[in-house]
């Protein structure tokens, strides 16, 4: 059987306009797929040069397949469960700068180069004081990028039209701002000159981003069946869900250069990404965290099964649409669309997401993902959000560590686990609730000071302990 490459299948060749730091599953299932769609539907003509950002990587394997790979998208699309696949051909070649640094640096001389994309893990955007301009290569991703930008600056004499649009995808807050800050730090420490600093500031655009797509990656458990279906061998098959979202914060000029709208891609260009970040944390992550203790104590183990259960599913939908969404400032249409997309993602039959895998560090997750909705709901409605507080009562019950006589494998900070063990061993239910809610180390505030909140949580917790989660939740419907 033939291995996938450009001699065994017909594939397009594009102008190299994008340099991409990272060749892993996420970028190939996310950014490269979108570039592929824009090339196909909007004549974007954007070829990608993939750069291996660390010493170990997939560049050799990628080059063996001439940059080609098969992407499977599995999930709910237009209300139906769909699995579809196609060959992605936007990557033109890969470079390992640890073996071919001169080839890497030569990209700076390409007059067509316009974009930089990266995903080098959360730790990738970091300053390394040991990096030097004449290293081949620099250890850090920002160090490598600074060297490339400086070479480009010198090659084109600081021409303003040879600056780049830099779009990092690392999962850190204000990723573009942080990357630019580090590059300017290298510029100062390497004595690259004020003209270069001015060129970076004036002629290069650093975007902040929010990225969202679940990418399970290489389907090793079913690769034999996939290979038989495809009729060729592909060592870089990657799976992703149907849903995708790319929020790019930058000037309007960026949107004008990326033809996503005509392709129906869910790329949002904005001058303020914070409402979108808040939406994701509150709705997607907040719904996950609210669901875990309720669904698990109800007797369900998977996210999808929770949504398919009439009672648990209704509880979560009520929490999302009637308690979380009203605390957010985006339009009702946007919030409803995103919420429905989240529910479709939770129901994805191709992904089995265990509730216990989401339960890690649930106390801190409730603080960052759910509590802001609780506090904002109280502020806006002058009322208490019954579902989100029921989830809090369920969380306290969850940390008792028992589900119908079976121990729960709790995973959290040792201090958190020790606190709950002490409370549940030595105190009454009312004392446990008071101690949890007043623990400012958990919440950053004393929740007992919110009128009526302690009484609601105590009542719900007593009901859960006396009747069980199933009877308690059934009675709420």
GROMACS .gro file of N, CA, C and O in nm, residues 372-464:
model
  372
  372UNK      N    1  -1.801   3.336   3.920
  372UNK     CA    2  -1.827   3.467   3.860
  372UNK      C    3  -1.970   3.481   3.808
  372UNK      O    4  -2.030   3.589   3.816
  373UNK      N    5  -2.026   3.372   3.754
  373UNK     CA    6  -2.165   3.375   3.707
  373UNK      C    7  -2.260   3.389   3.825
  373UNK      O    8  -2.360   3.462   3.817
  374UNK      N    9  -2.231   3.319   3.935
  374UNK     CA   10  -2.315   3.330   4.055
  374UNK      C   11  -2.317   3.475   4.104
  374UNK      O   12  -2.424   3.532   4.128
  375UNK      N   13  -2.200   3.533   4.119
  375UNK     CA   14  -2.191   3.668   4.174
  375UNK      C   15  -2.254   3.771   4.081
  375UNK      O   16  -2.322   3.864   4.126
  376UNK      N   17  -2.234   3.755   3.952
  376UNK     CA   18  -2.291   3.849   3.857
  376UNK      C   19  -2.444   3.834   3.849
  376UNK      O   20  -2.516   3.933   3.834
  377UNK      N   21  -2.492   3.711   3.862
  377UNK     CA   22  -2.637   3.687   3.862
  377UNK      C   23  -2.701   3.757   3.982
  377UNK      O   24  -2.804   3.823   3.969
  378UNK      N   25  -2.639   3.742   4.099
  378UNK     CA   26  -2.690   3.809   4.219
  378UNK      C   27  -2.691   3.960   4.199
  378UNK      O   28  -2.787   4.029   4.234
  379UNK      N   29  -2.585   4.011   4.138
  379UNK     CA   30  -2.573   4.155   4.117
  379UNK      C   31  -2.679   4.207   4.020
  379UNK      O   32  -2.742   4.312   4.043
  380UNK      N   33  -2.701   4.134   3.913
  380UNK     CA   34  -2.792   4.183   3.809
  380UNK      C   35  -2.939   4.154   3.841
  380UNK      O   36  -3.027   4.232   3.805
  381UNK      N   37  -2.964   4.039   3.903
  381UNK     CA   38  -3.103   3.995   3.923
  381UNK      C   39  -3.153   4.017   4.066
  381UNK      O   40  -3.273   4.002   4.092
  382UNK      N   41  -3.059   4.047   4.158
  382UNK     CA   42  -3.096   4.055   4.300
  382UNK      C   43  -3.167   3.928   4.343
  382UNK      O   44  -3.268   3.930   4.416
  383UNK      N   45  -3.117   3.815   4.295
  383UNK     CA   46  -3.174   3.683   4.325
  383UNK      C   47  -3.061   3.581   4.321
  383UNK      O   48  -2.948   3.613   4.279
  384UNK      N   49  -3.089   3.460   4.366
  384UNK     CA   50  -2.987   3.355   4.369
  384UNK      C   51  -3.009   3.256   4.254
  384UNK      O   52  -3.122   3.216   4.228
  385UNK      N   53  -2.903   3.217   4.185
  385UNK     CA   54  -2.915   3.120   4.075
  385UNK      C   55  -2.929   2.978   4.129
  385UNK      O   56  -2.830   2.916   4.171
  386UNK      N   57  -3.047   2.923   4.126
  386UNK     CA   58  -3.077   2.798   4.196
  386UNK      C   59  -2.996   2.679   4.143
  386UNK      O   60  -2.954   2.593   4.219
  387UNK      N   61  -2.974   2.674   4.012
  387UNK     CA   62  -2.902   2.559   3.955
  387UNK      C   63  -2.753   2.563   3.987
  387UNK      O   64  -2.693   2.461   4.022
  388UNK      N   65  -2.693   2.681   3.975
  388UNK     CA   66  -2.550   2.693   4.002
  388UNK      C   67  -2.521   2.669   4.149
  388UNK      O   68  -2.414   2.615   4.184
  389UNK      N   69  -2.613   2.707   4.236
  389UNK     CA   70  -2.594   2.680   4.380
  389UNK      C   71  -2.624   2.535   4.413
  389UNK      O   72  -2.561   2.478   4.503
  390UNK      N   73  -2.717   2.473   4.341
  390UNK     CA   74  -2.738   2.329   4.359
  390UNK      C   75  -2.611   2.254   4.320
  390UNK      O   76  -2.573   2.156   4.386
  391UNK      N   77  -2.545   2.300   4.215
  391UNK     CA   78  -2.419   2.239   4.174
  391UNK      C   79  -2.313   2.256   4.283
  391UNK      O   80  -2.232   2.165   4.307
  392UNK      N   81  -2.313   2.371   4.350
  392UNK     CA   82  -2.218   2.393   4.460
  392UNK      C   83  -2.247   2.298   4.576
  392UNK      O   84  -2.154   2.240   4.634
  393UNK      N   85  -2.375   2.279   4.609
  393UNK     CA   86  -2.411   2.182   4.712
  393UNK      C   87  -2.368   2.042   4.671
  393UNK      O   88  -2.315   1.964   4.752
  394UNK      N   89  -2.388   2.009   4.543
  394UNK     CA   90  -2.346   1.878   4.492
  394UNK      C   91  -2.195   1.863   4.499
  394UNK      O   92  -2.143   1.753   4.527
  395UNK      N   93  -2.123   1.972   4.477
  395UNK     CA   94  -1.977   1.967   4.483
  395UNK      C   95  -1.930   1.937   4.626
  395UNK      O   96  -1.836   1.859   4.646
  396UNK      N   97  -1.995   1.997   4.723
  396UNK     CA   98  -1.960   1.968   4.863
  396UNK      C   99  -1.989   1.822   4.895
  396UNK      O  100  -1.908   1.754   4.962
  397UNK      N  101  -2.101   1.770   4.844
  397UNK     CA  102  -2.133   1.628   4.863
  397UNK      C  103  -2.031   1.540   4.791
  397UNK      O  104  -1.989   1.436   4.842
  398UNK      N  105  -1.989   1.583   4.672
  398UNK     CA  106  -1.891   1.510   4.594
  398UNK      C  107  -1.761   1.493   4.673
  398UNK      O  108  -1.699   1.385   4.674
  399UNK      N  109  -1.720   1.600   4.743
  399UNK     CA  110  -1.595   1.596   4.819
  399UNK      C  111  -1.608   1.520   4.952
  399UNK      O  112  -1.511   1.508   5.025
  400UNK      N  113  -1.728   1.467   4.976
  400UNK     CA  114  -1.741   1.370   5.087
  400UNK      C  115  -1.677   1.238   5.046
  400UNK      O  116  -1.638   1.157   5.131
  401UNK      N  117  -1.668   1.218   4.915
  401UNK     CA  118  -1.591   1.104   4.863
  401UNK      C  119  -1.666   0.974   4.853
  401UNK      O  120  -1.604   0.867   4.855
  402UNK      N  121  -1.799   0.980   4.838
  402UNK     CA  122  -1.876   0.856   4.832
  402UNK      C  123  -1.987   0.868   4.729
  402UNK      O  124  -2.060   0.967   4.725
  403UNK      N  125  -1.998   0.767   4.641
  403UNK     CA  126  -2.109   0.758   4.547
  403UNK      C  127  -2.177   0.623   4.565
  403UNK      O  128  -2.125   0.520   4.524
  404UNK      N  129  -2.291   0.628   4.631
  404UNK     CA  130  -2.370   0.506   4.653
  404UNK      C  131  -2.288   0.393   4.713
  404UNK      O  132  -2.294   0.278   4.670
  405UNK      N  133  -2.207   0.430   4.813
  405UNK     CA  134  -2.128   0.329   4.884
  405UNK      C  135  -1.993   0.300   4.824
  405UNK      O  136  -1.914   0.227   4.882
  406UNK      N  137  -1.964   0.358   4.706
  406UNK     CA  138  -1.835   0.339   4.641
  406UNK      C  139  -1.750   0.465   4.658
  406UNK      O  140  -1.799   0.576   4.641
  407UNK      N  141  -1.621   0.449   4.693
  407UNK     CA  142  -1.536   0.567   4.711
  407UNK      C  143  -1.512   0.640   4.580
  407UNK      O  144  -1.502   0.578   4.474
  408UNK      N  145  -1.505   0.773   4.587
  408UNK     CA  146  -1.476   0.856   4.471
  408UNK      C  147  -1.326   0.888   4.470
  408UNK      O  148  -1.271   0.928   4.573
  409UNK      N  149  -1.262   0.870   4.357
  409UNK     CA  150  -1.118   0.897   4.345
  409UNK      C  151  -1.096   1.049   4.328
  409UNK      O  152  -1.071   1.099   4.219
  410UNK      N  153  -1.107   1.121   4.440
  410UNK     CA  154  -1.094   1.266   4.437
  410UNK      C  155  -0.951   1.307   4.400
  410UNK      O  156  -0.854   1.250   4.449
  411UNK      N  157  -0.941   1.408   4.314
  411UNK     CA  158  -0.810   1.459   4.274
  411UNK      C  159  -0.810   1.611   4.288
  411UNK      O  160  -0.881   1.681   4.217
  412UNK      N  161  -0.733   1.659   4.384
  412UNK     CA  162  -0.725   1.802   4.408
  412UNK      C  163  -0.599   1.829   4.489
  412UNK      O  164  -0.526   1.737   4.526
  413UNK      N  165  -0.575   1.955   4.516
  413UNK     CA  166  -0.463   1.994   4.601
  413UNK      C  167  -0.475   1.923   4.736
  413UNK      O  168  -0.585   1.907   4.790
  414UNK      N  169  -0.363   1.880   4.792
  414UNK     CA  170  -0.365   1.805   4.917
  414UNK      C  171  -0.432   1.884   5.030
  414UNK      O  172  -0.502   1.828   5.114
  415UNK      N  173  -0.413   2.015   5.031
  415UNK     CA  174  -0.476   2.097   5.135
  415UNK      C  175  -0.627   2.096   5.121
  415UNK      O  176  -0.700   2.096   5.221
  416UNK      N  177  -0.675   2.097   4.998
  416UNK     CA  178  -0.819   2.093   4.974
  416UNK      C  179  -0.876   1.960   5.022
  416UNK      O  180  -0.978   1.955   5.092
  417UNK      N  181  -0.811   1.851   4.984
  417UNK     CA  182  -0.859   1.719   5.024
  417UNK      C  183  -0.854   1.702   5.176
  417UNK      O  184  -0.947   1.645   5.236
  418UNK      N  185  -0.748   1.752   5.238
  418UNK     CA  186  -0.738   1.742   5.384
  418UNK      C  187  -0.847   1.823   5.452
  418UNK      O  188  -0.904   1.781   5.554
  419UNK      N  189  -0.878   1.939   5.398
  419UNK     CA  190  -0.984   2.024   5.454
  419UNK      C  191  -1.117   1.950   5.452
  419UNK      O  192  -1.188   1.945   5.554
  420UNK      N  193  -1.153   1.894   5.339
  420UNK     CA  194  -1.282   1.826   5.329
  420UNK      C  195  -1.285   1.700   5.416
  420UNK      O  196  -1.388   1.669   5.477
  421UNK      N  197  -1.176   1.627   5.421
  421UNK     CA  198  -1.173   1.508   5.505
  421UNK      C  199  -1.197   1.544   5.651
  421UNK      O  200  -1.274   1.477   5.722
  422UNK      N  201  -1.133   1.651   5.695
  422UNK     CA  202  -1.152   1.696   5.834
  422UNK      C  203  -1.295   1.742   5.857
  422UNK      O  204  -1.356   1.706   5.959
  423UNK      N  205  -1.350   1.818   5.765
  423UNK     CA  206  -1.486   1.868   5.782
  423UNK      C  207  -1.588   1.755   5.786
  423UNK      O  208  -1.674   1.750   5.874
  424UNK      N  209  -1.581   1.665   5.693
  424UNK     CA  210  -1.680   1.558   5.686
  424UNK      C  211  -1.662   1.455   5.798
  424UNK      O  212  -1.757   1.385   5.836
  425UNK      N  213  -1.544   1.448   5.857
  425UNK     CA  214  -1.520   1.353   5.967
  425UNK      C  215  -1.568   1.408   6.100
  425UNK      O  216  -1.622   1.334   6.183
  426UNK      N  217  -1.555   1.539   6.119
  426UNK     CA  218  -1.572   1.594   6.253
  426UNK      C  219  -1.691   1.687   6.271
  426UNK      O  220  -1.722   1.724   6.385
  427UNK      N  221  -1.758   1.727   6.165
  427UNK     CA  222  -1.859   1.831   6.179
  427UNK      C  223  -1.995   1.789   6.124
  427UNK      O  224  -2.007   1.695   6.044
  428UNK      N  225  -2.097   1.864   6.166
  428UNK     CA  226  -2.231   1.845   6.114
  428UNK      C  227  -2.240   1.901   5.973
  428UNK      O  228  -2.150   1.974   5.929
  429UNK      N  229  -2.348   1.869   5.904
  429UNK     CA  230  -2.365   1.918   5.768
  429UNK      C  231  -2.367   2.070   5.766
  429UNK      O  232  -2.303   2.133   5.680
  430UNK      N  233  -2.437   2.130   5.859
  430UNK     CA  234  -2.444   2.277   5.865
  430UNK      C  235  -2.307   2.337   5.888
  430UNK      O  236  -2.271   2.441   5.829
  431UNK      N  237  -2.227   2.273   5.973
  431UNK     CA  238  -2.092   2.323   6.000
  431UNK      C  239  -2.002   2.308   5.877
  431UNK      O  240  -1.918   2.394   5.849
  432UNK      N  241  -2.020   2.197   5.806
  432UNK     CA  242  -1.943   2.177   5.683
  432UNK      C  243  -1.974   2.287   5.582
  432UNK      O  244  -1.883   2.349   5.523
  433UNK      N  245  -2.103   2.313   5.561
  433UNK     CA  246  -2.144   2.416   5.464
  433UNK      C  247  -2.088   2.552   5.503
  433UNK      O  248  -2.032   2.624   5.420
  434UNK      N  249  -2.098   2.587   5.629
  434UNK     CA  250  -2.047   2.717   5.675
  434UNK      C  251  -1.897   2.727   5.654
  434UNK      O  252  -1.846   2.831   5.609
  435UNK      N  253  -1.825   2.620   5.687
  435UNK     CA  254  -1.679   2.621   5.675
  435UNK      C  255  -1.636   2.632   5.528
  435UNK      O  256  -1.541   2.704   5.495
  436UNK      N  257  -1.707   2.561   5.440
  436UNK     CA  258  -1.673   2.565   5.298
  436UNK      C  259  -1.701   2.703   5.240
  436UNK      O  260  -1.616   2.763   5.173
  437UNK      N  261  -1.820   2.753   5.265
  437UNK     CA  262  -1.860   2.880   5.203
  437UNK      C  263  -1.781   3.000   5.256
  437UNK      O  264  -1.762   3.098   5.185
  438UNK      N  265  -1.735   2.991   5.381
  438UNK     CA  266  -1.660   3.102   5.439
  438UNK      C  267  -1.509   3.090   5.416
  438UNK      O  268  -1.432   3.175   5.460
  439UNK      N  269  -1.466   2.987   5.345
  439UNK     CA  270  -1.324   2.963   5.320
  439UNK      C  271  -1.274   3.057   5.209
  439UNK      O  272  -1.290   3.029   5.090
  440UNK      N  273  -1.217   3.166   5.248
  440UNK     CA  274  -1.171   3.265   5.149
  440UNK      C  275  -1.053   3.215   5.067
  440UNK      O  276  -1.027   3.268   4.958
  441UNK      N  277  -0.981   3.115   5.117
  441UNK     CA  278  -0.874   3.055   5.037
  441UNK      C  279  -0.932   2.985   4.914
  441UNK      O  280  -0.868   2.978   4.809
  442UNK      N  281  -1.054   2.933   4.928
  442UNK     CA  282  -1.120   2.866   4.815
  442UNK      C  283  -1.174   2.968   4.714
  442UNK      O  284  -1.156   2.954   4.595
  443UNK      N  285  -1.245   3.069   4.766
  443UNK     CA  286  -1.329   3.152   4.680
  443UNK      C  287  -1.278   3.295   4.662
  443UNK      O  288  -1.329   3.367   4.576
  444UNK      N  289  -1.183   3.337   4.744
  444UNK     CA  290  -1.140   3.475   4.739
  444UNK      C  291  -1.236   3.572   4.804
  444UNK      O  292  -1.216   3.693   4.803
  445UNK      N  293  -1.343   3.519   4.863
  445UNK     CA  294  -1.443   3.599   4.932
  445UNK      C  295  -1.521   3.507   5.026
  445UNK      O  296  -1.514   3.384   5.013
  446UNK      N  297  -1.593   3.566   5.120
  446UNK     CA  298  -1.675   3.489   5.215
  446UNK      C  299  -1.816   3.479   5.159
  446UNK      O  300  -1.893   3.577   5.162
  447UNK      N  301  -1.852   3.363   5.108
  447UNK     CA  302  -1.981   3.347   5.042
  447UNK      C  303  -2.097   3.347   5.141
  447UNK      O  304  -2.213   3.365   5.100
  448UNK      N  305  -2.069   3.331   5.270
  448UNK     CA  306  -2.178   3.336   5.368
  448UNK      C  307  -2.233   3.478   5.382
  448UNK      O  308  -2.340   3.497   5.440
  449UNK      N  309  -2.161   3.576   5.330
  449UNK     CA  310  -2.206   3.715   5.340
  449UNK      C  311  -2.310   3.750   5.233
  449UNK      O  312  -2.368   3.858   5.236
  450UNK      N  313  -2.334   3.660   5.139
  450UNK     CA  314  -2.437   3.683   5.037
  450UNK      C  315  -2.571   3.636   5.094
  450UNK      O  316  -2.587   3.518   5.130
  451UNK      N  317  -2.664   3.724   5.104
  451UNK     CA  318  -2.791   3.696   5.170
  451UNK      C  319  -2.860   3.575   5.111
  451UNK      O  320  -2.885   3.567   4.991
  452UNK      N  321  -2.888   3.477   5.198
  452UNK     CA  322  -2.966   3.360   5.159
  452UNK      C  323  -2.887   3.248   5.097
  452UNK      O  324  -2.937   3.135   5.084
  453UNK      N  325  -2.762   3.274   5.056
  453UNK     CA  326  -2.687   3.173   4.981
  453UNK      C  327  -2.658   3.051   5.068
  453UNK      O  328  -2.676   2.936   5.024
  454UNK      N  329  -2.615   3.073   5.193
  454UNK     CA  330  -2.581   2.960   5.279
  454UNK      C  331  -2.703   2.873   5.305
  454UNK      O  332  -2.693   2.749   5.304
  455UNK      N  333  -2.819   2.933   5.325
  455UNK     CA  334  -2.941   2.857   5.351
  455UNK      C  335  -2.979   2.770   5.232
  455UNK      O  336  -3.019   2.654   5.248
  456UNK      N  337  -2.966   2.826   5.110
  456UNK     CA  338  -3.000   2.750   4.990
  456UNK      C  339  -2.907   2.630   4.973
  456UNK      O  340  -2.951   2.517   4.945
  457UNK      N  341  -2.776   2.654   4.989
  457UNK     CA  342  -2.680   2.545   4.972
  457UNK      C  343  -2.701   2.437   5.079
  457UNK      O  344  -2.697   2.317   5.050
  458UNK      N  345  -2.726   2.478   5.202
  458UNK     CA  346  -2.749   2.381   5.310
  458UNK      C  347  -2.874   2.298   5.285
  458UNK      O  348  -2.873   2.174   5.301
  459UNK      N  349  -2.980   2.362   5.242
  459UNK     CA  350  -3.104   2.289   5.212
  459UNK      C  351  -3.082   2.188   5.100
  459UNK      O  352  -3.124   2.072   5.110
  460UNK      N  353  -3.015   2.231   4.992
  460UNK     CA  354  -2.988   2.141   4.880
  460UNK      C  355  -2.898   2.025   4.922
  460UNK      O  356  -2.921   1.909   4.885
  461UNK      N  357  -2.795   2.055   5.001
  461UNK     CA  358  -2.703   1.950   5.043
  461UNK      C  359  -2.774   1.848   5.132
  461UNK      O  360  -2.753   1.726   5.116
  462UNK      N  361  -2.855   1.894   5.224
  462UNK     CA  362  -2.930   1.801   5.310
  462UNK      C  363  -3.019   1.710   5.226
  462UNK      O  364  -3.029   1.590   5.252
  463UNK      N  365  -3.084   1.767   5.126
  463UNK     CA  366  -3.171   1.687   5.038
  463UNK      C  367  -3.090   1.582   4.963
  463UNK      O  368  -3.131   1.466   4.952
  464UNK      N  369  -2.973   1.622   4.910
  464UNK     CA  370  -2.888   1.528   4.837
  464UNK      C  371  -2.843   1.414   4.928
  464UNK      O  372  -2.845   1.296   4.890
   0.00000   0.00000   0.00000
